Amino acid sequence: MTLKRPDGPRSSFATRERGAVLVITAIAMMILLGVAALAIDLAIVRDHRATGQRATDAAATAGAVTLLDTNLDVSDACQAAVEYLEQNGVADTFTPPLDCTTFPKVCFNGVTPSVTEVATNSSFEIQITYPVDDADPKMAAPSALGAGPQTINSSDGKPCERFGVSVKSVHGTYFGGAIGFDEIETTVHSVALVNPSALHGRALNLLLLERHDCDTLEASGAGGGIIVGGVLNPVTGLEQPGTLTLDSDGTGSGCNNDGTIDVNGTNALIRADGDPCPFELVAGTGQGCGHIEVFATGGPGCFPPACTSAGIVAPGPEQTPTRLTRASVDWIFDCKAPYPASYDIDPCPRAATSTPYITKLINDVGSSGLPSPAAEWKDYSPTYPCALNGSDVVKVPQGNWRVNCKLSLKGELYFTGGNVVFDDDVVLQADGLLDVNSSNTTLNYFPPSDVLDIGESSATAAFAYFRNGAINKAGQSSIRLTNVLTYFSSTSSIKLGGGSGTVAMLAPTDGPFKNLAMWSDSSTDHDLAGQANIALEGVFFTPVATVNYQGNGGQVQVAAQFVSQKLSVGGNGRLKIKPRADRMVKFPDDSTTTLIR
């Protein structure tokens, strides 16, 4: 029998090898496809992360910037952040929408709990957080790919100064399905820091508005001087450095020899204090650790035309690029548009909806006769005497009074409660006393706090209006104005001589003139001498007048903020200006926000 080899292919090692190559090639192709999928989809993810990061950066910054506006709150900041997310590609349809109304209206570090609001849709989850606590994951977890964890440091500020935004997004893959993943999730976040002073505005102790002259701030005499102390926030217990600012450019005709700041006594000084610093005058005291700011050239340091000194100016003045102007005060208490050209300020941005309180006060009081409505006012004379002798004590019942005669006070005159308009001089001598509103039985200002009704007053809010004449204090006489705005017209003035009597001028704590102790439209010098007992609290606004302080030894401290044309200090006493943060007008801060995460 003959055996014949089959005509078909014979199994062999070579054949098996070719089969293995096909399998390996198929596997390699799968790997290459997977790598391609990863490369392409990861590139897309990186692009999505970059886009998301730009969106959260913009949103967090927008929220923080909104917090700088003292007329807006965190709910406005939240809404601004959401709008910026929408503008930067984050879908704007969320059901339900993000709730911006739950955030705290007031924030205290270490006390106010953090609030996070969340909204989602099919592509995005957005979170807004305020305040941002140290333990918040956004403060530790890196947002950038490959970045290591971040630790809290002093430059990160406090929780109430931080505004956080995060976005989680889900994106479909192009090739990832080939290796088992159809979607990729990314999360990015940003935290913006508001400069602590910018958050609430700049806490200035003293602002001098003169635009061109020198000797705008002058200290002379044997040891006389002006000191601006750190500004205490009674809620937080923290202090901001004392700050004084001059708007003069030092180009006036009298600037040949003197600077806008001039110290011309050997022992005279002008000083701004703060927390202890390397250049403090006395170790551990913070003396000279505040800020002295000038618009004139010559800074940093005490050089003309900004500064001349034969005594002490500490720290050296710093030059600022812009004038602060009177706008911040006008916009609060006399918001209108336009202002006189001499003010050189922009119209109040809320003029369409706000009341110009000072203008309304002037119009309602009028230039003569009883203020309007007349039915709510009474004439002082002849019911009560215009001259009081040493033993006289007159207590005028609560109400609104026009003093229609010149007052000569050697005795005690009490306007127990209410508003008072003075049409002539008030002269205090010997042990004379003028007391206004210290016994008002109406505990709280009745109208809404943003409504001015000159017929209304309370223990917390009243006014004394000097329509004509001057108030002159001499000897041991005293003045007590309790929670009272004192207004001086262009034809009135104030001269407070020294002595052992009391001077107490305390601003209202309620109503449209809250925190405003004095508004003067007079260009006559306002004289303030050293007193044994002096209490000044609130904002003293004398924009076209020079305030003269004559010391009589020792140091007097007042809780006042002065915004004046000029200030001159003489004698051998020192005036320390140390206002409270909650009893002052805040000014714009050049610093704004910083992204810290």
mmCIF file with all atom_site columns, N, CA and C in Angstrom, residues 23-48:
data_model
loop_
_atom_site.group_PDB
_atom_site.id
_atom_site.type_symbol
_atom_site.label_atom_id
_atom_site.label_alt_id
_atom_site.label_comp_id
_atom_site.label_asym_id
_atom_site.label_entity_id
_atom_site.label_seq_id
_atom_site.pdbx_PDB_ins_code
_atom_site.Cartn_x
_atom_site.Cartn_y
_atom_site.Cartn_z
_atom_site.occupancy
_atom_site.B_iso_or_equiv
_atom_site.pdbx_formal_charge
_atom_site.auth_seq_id
_atom_site.auth_comp_id
_atom_site.auth_asym_id
_atom_site.auth_atom_id
_atom_site.pdbx_PDB_model_num
ATOM 1  N N  . VAL A 1 23 ? -1.742  37.865 16.992 1.00 0.00 ? 23 VAL A N  1
ATOM 2  C CA . VAL A 1 23 ? -2.301  38.142 18.322 1.00 0.00 ? 23 VAL A CA 1
ATOM 3  C C  . VAL A 1 23 ? -1.579  39.307 18.984 1.00 0.00 ? 23 VAL A C  1
ATOM 4  N N  . ILE A 1 24 ? -0.243  39.271 18.933 1.00 0.00 ? 24 ILE A N  1
ATOM 5  C CA . ILE A 1 24 ? 0.557   40.336 19.553 1.00 0.00 ? 24 ILE A CA 1
ATOM 6  C C  . ILE A 1 24 ? 0.258   41.674 18.902 1.00 0.00 ? 24 ILE A C  1
ATOM 7  N N  . THR A 1 25 ? 0.144   41.623 17.563 1.00 0.00 ? 25 THR A N  1
ATOM 8  C CA . THR A 1 25 ? -0.152  42.872 16.843 1.00 0.00 ? 25 THR A CA 1
ATOM 9  C C  . THR A 1 25 ? -1.497  43.432 17.270 1.00 0.00 ? 25 THR A C  1
ATOM 10 N N  . ALA A 1 26 ? -2.478  42.556 17.429 1.00 0.00 ? 26 ALA A N  1
ATOM 11 C CA . ALA A 1 26 ? -3.802  43.012 17.854 1.00 0.00 ? 26 ALA A CA 1
ATOM 12 C C  . ALA A 1 26 ? -3.751  43.633 19.251 1.00 0.00 ? 26 ALA A C  1
ATOM 13 N N  . ILE A 1 27 ? -2.994  42.961 20.139 1.00 0.00 ? 27 ILE A N  1
ATOM 14 C CA . ILE A 1 27 ? -2.858  43.494 21.498 1.00 0.00 ? 27 ILE A CA 1
ATOM 15 C C  . ILE A 1 27 ? -2.153  44.844 21.475 1.00 0.00 ? 27 ILE A C  1
ATOM 16 N N  . ALA A 1 28 ? -1.088  44.926 20.656 1.00 0.00 ? 28 ALA A N  1
ATOM 17 C CA . ALA A 1 28 ? -0.339  46.181 20.558 1.00 0.00 ? 28 ALA A CA 1
ATOM 18 C C  . ALA A 1 28 ? -1.223  47.306 20.043 1.00 0.00 ? 28 ALA A C  1
ATOM 19 N N  . MET A 1 29 ? -2.060  46.950 19.057 1.00 0.00 ? 29 MET A N  1
ATOM 20 C CA . MET A 1 29 ? -2.966  47.965 18.521 1.00 0.00 ? 29 MET A CA 1
ATOM 21 C C  . MET A 1 29 ? -3.927  48.458 19.605 1.00 0.00 ? 29 MET A C  1
ATOM 22 N N  . MET A 1 30 ? -4.408  47.511 20.431 1.00 0.00 ? 30 MET A N  1
ATOM 23 C CA . MET A 1 30 ? -5.291  47.910 21.522 1.00 0.00 ? 30 MET A CA 1
ATOM 24 C C  . MET A 1 30 ? -4.575  48.837 22.494 1.00 0.00 ? 30 MET A C  1
ATOM 25 N N  . ILE A 1 31 ? -3.313  48.499 22.806 1.00 0.00 ? 31 ILE A N  1
ATOM 26 C CA . ILE A 1 31 ? -2.537  49.342 23.721 1.00 0.00 ? 31 ILE A CA 1
ATOM 27 C C  . ILE A 1 31 ? -2.320  50.718 23.115 1.00 0.00 ? 31 ILE A C  1
ATOM 28 N N  . LEU A 1 32 ? -1.957  50.721 21.807 1.00 0.00 ? 32 LEU A N  1
ATOM 29 C CA . LEU A 1 32 ? -1.735  52.007 21.144 1.00 0.00 ? 32 LEU A CA 1
ATOM 30 C C  . LEU A 1 32 ? -3.005  52.847 21.125 1.00 0.00 ? 32 LEU A C  1
ATOM 31 N N  . LEU A 1 33 ? -4.136  52.170 20.872 1.00 0.00 ? 33 LEU A N  1
ATOM 32 C CA . LEU A 1 33 ? -5.403  52.896 20.897 1.00 0.00 ? 33 LEU A CA 1
ATOM 33 C C  . LEU A 1 33 ? -5.691  53.448 22.293 1.00 0.00 ? 33 LEU A C  1
ATOM 34 N N  . GLY A 1 34 ? -5.381  52.635 23.327 1.00 0.00 ? 34 GLY A N  1
ATOM 35 C CA . GLY A 1 34 ? -5.579  53.096 24.696 1.00 0.00 ? 34 GLY A CA 1
ATOM 36 C C  . GLY A 1 34 ? -4.712  54.290 25.019 1.00 0.00 ? 34 GLY A C  1
ATOM 37 N N  . VAL A 1 35 ? -3.424  54.198 24.589 1.00 0.00 ? 35 VAL A N  1
ATOM 38 C CA . VAL A 1 35 ? -2.513  55.325 24.825 1.00 0.00 ? 35 VAL A CA 1
ATOM 39 C C  . VAL A 1 35 ? -3.004  56.567 24.094 1.00 0.00 ? 35 VAL A C  1
ATOM 40 N N  . ALA A 1 36 ? -3.445  56.364 22.842 1.00 0.00 ? 36 ALA A N  1
ATOM 41 C CA . ALA A 1 36 ? -3.969  57.494 22.078 1.00 0.00 ? 36 ALA A CA 1
ATOM 42 C C  . ALA A 1 36 ? -5.189  58.087 22.768 1.00 0.00 ? 36 ALA A C  1
ATOM 43 N N  . ALA A 1 37 ? -6.062  57.184 23.258 1.00 0.00 ? 37 ALA A N  1
ATOM 44 C CA . ALA A 1 37 ? -7.247  57.665 23.970 1.00 0.00 ? 37 ALA A CA 1
ATOM 45 C C  . ALA A 1 37 ? -6.853  58.479 25.189 1.00 0.00 ? 37 ALA A C  1
ATOM 46 N N  . LEU A 1 38 ? -5.913  57.931 25.955 1.00 0.00 ? 38 LEU A N  1
ATOM 47 C CA . LEU A 1 38 ? -5.462  58.653 27.138 1.00 0.00 ? 38 LEU A CA 1
ATOM 48 C C  . LEU A 1 38 ? -4.829  59.983 26.772 1.00 0.00 ? 38 LEU A C  1
ATOM 49 N N  . ALA A 1 39 ? -3.964  59.981 25.758 1.00 0.00 ? 39 ALA A N  1
ATOM 50 C CA . ALA A 1 39 ? -3.274  61.206 25.366 1.00 0.00 ? 39 ALA A CA 1
ATOM 51 C C  . ALA A 1 39 ? -4.259  62.276 24.922 1.00 0.00 ? 39 ALA A C  1
ATOM 52 N N  . ILE A 1 40 ? -5.192  61.887 24.068 1.00 0.00 ? 40 ILE A N  1
ATOM 53 C CA . ILE A 1 40 ? -6.147  62.867 23.548 1.00 0.00 ? 40 ILE A CA 1
ATOM 54 C C  . ILE A 1 40 ? -7.114  63.311 24.635 1.00 0.00 ? 40 ILE A C  1
ATOM 55 N N  . ASP A 1 41 ? -7.678  62.346 25.353 1.00 0.00 ? 41 ASP A N  1
ATOM 56 C CA . ASP A 1 41 ? -8.663  62.707 26.363 1.00 0.00 ? 41 ASP A CA 1
ATOM 57 C C  . ASP A 1 41 ? -8.040  63.455 27.533 1.00 0.00 ? 41 ASP A C  1
ATOM 58 N N  . LEU A 1 42 ? -6.803  63.075 27.910 1.00 0.00 ? 42 LEU A N  1
ATOM 59 C CA . LEU A 1 42 ? -6.141  63.809 28.987 1.00 0.00 ? 42 LEU A CA 1
ATOM 60 C C  . LEU A 1 42 ? -5.788  65.224 28.560 1.00 0.00 ? 42 LEU A C  1
ATOM 61 N N  . ALA A 1 43 ? -5.445  65.408 27.295 1.00 0.00 ? 43 ALA A N  1
ATOM 62 C CA . ALA A 1 43 ? -5.203  66.760 26.788 1.00 0.00 ? 43 ALA A CA 1
ATOM 63 C C  . ALA A 1 43 ? -6.473  67.594 26.877 1.00 0.00 ? 43 ALA A C  1
ATOM 64 N N  . ILE A 1 44 ? -7.591  66.949 26.555 1.00 0.00 ? 44 ILE A N  1
ATOM 65 C CA . ILE A 1 44 ? -8.873  67.643 26.649 1.00 0.00 ? 44 ILE A CA 1
ATOM 66 C C  . ILE A 1 44 ? -9.192  67.962 28.106 1.00 0.00 ? 44 ILE A C  1
ATOM 67 N N  . VAL A 1 45 ? -8.904  67.010 28.999 1.00 0.00 ? 45 VAL A N  1
ATOM 68 C CA . VAL A 1 45 ? -9.123  67.244 30.425 1.00 0.00 ? 45 VAL A CA 1
ATOM 69 C C  . VAL A 1 45 ? -8.293  68.426 30.908 1.00 0.00 ? 45 VAL A C  1
ATOM 70 N N  . ARG A 1 46 ? -7.021  68.456 30.485 1.00 0.00 ? 46 ARG A N  1
ATOM 71 C CA . ARG A 1 46 ? -6.153  69.564 30.890 1.00 0.00 ? 46 ARG A CA 1
ATOM 72 C C  . ARG A 1 46 ? -6.723  70.898 30.405 1.00 0.00 ? 46 ARG A C  1
ATOM 73 N N  . ASP A 1 47 ? -7.250  70.902 29.179 1.00 0.00 ? 47 ASP A N  1
ATOM 74 C CA . ASP A 1 47 ? -7.848  72.123 28.650 1.00 0.00 ? 47 ASP A CA 1
ATOM 75 C C  . ASP A 1 47 ? -9.082  72.505 29.458 1.00 0.00 ? 47 ASP A C  1
ATOM 76 N N  . HIS A 1 48 ? -9.897  71.497 29.803 1.00 0.00 ? 48 HIS A N  1
ATOM 77 C CA . HIS A 1 48 ? -11.078 71.773 30.620 1.00 0.00 ? 48 HIS A CA 1
ATOM 78 C C  . HIS A 1 48 ? -10.680 72.313 31.998 1.00 0.00 ? 48 HIS A C  1
#
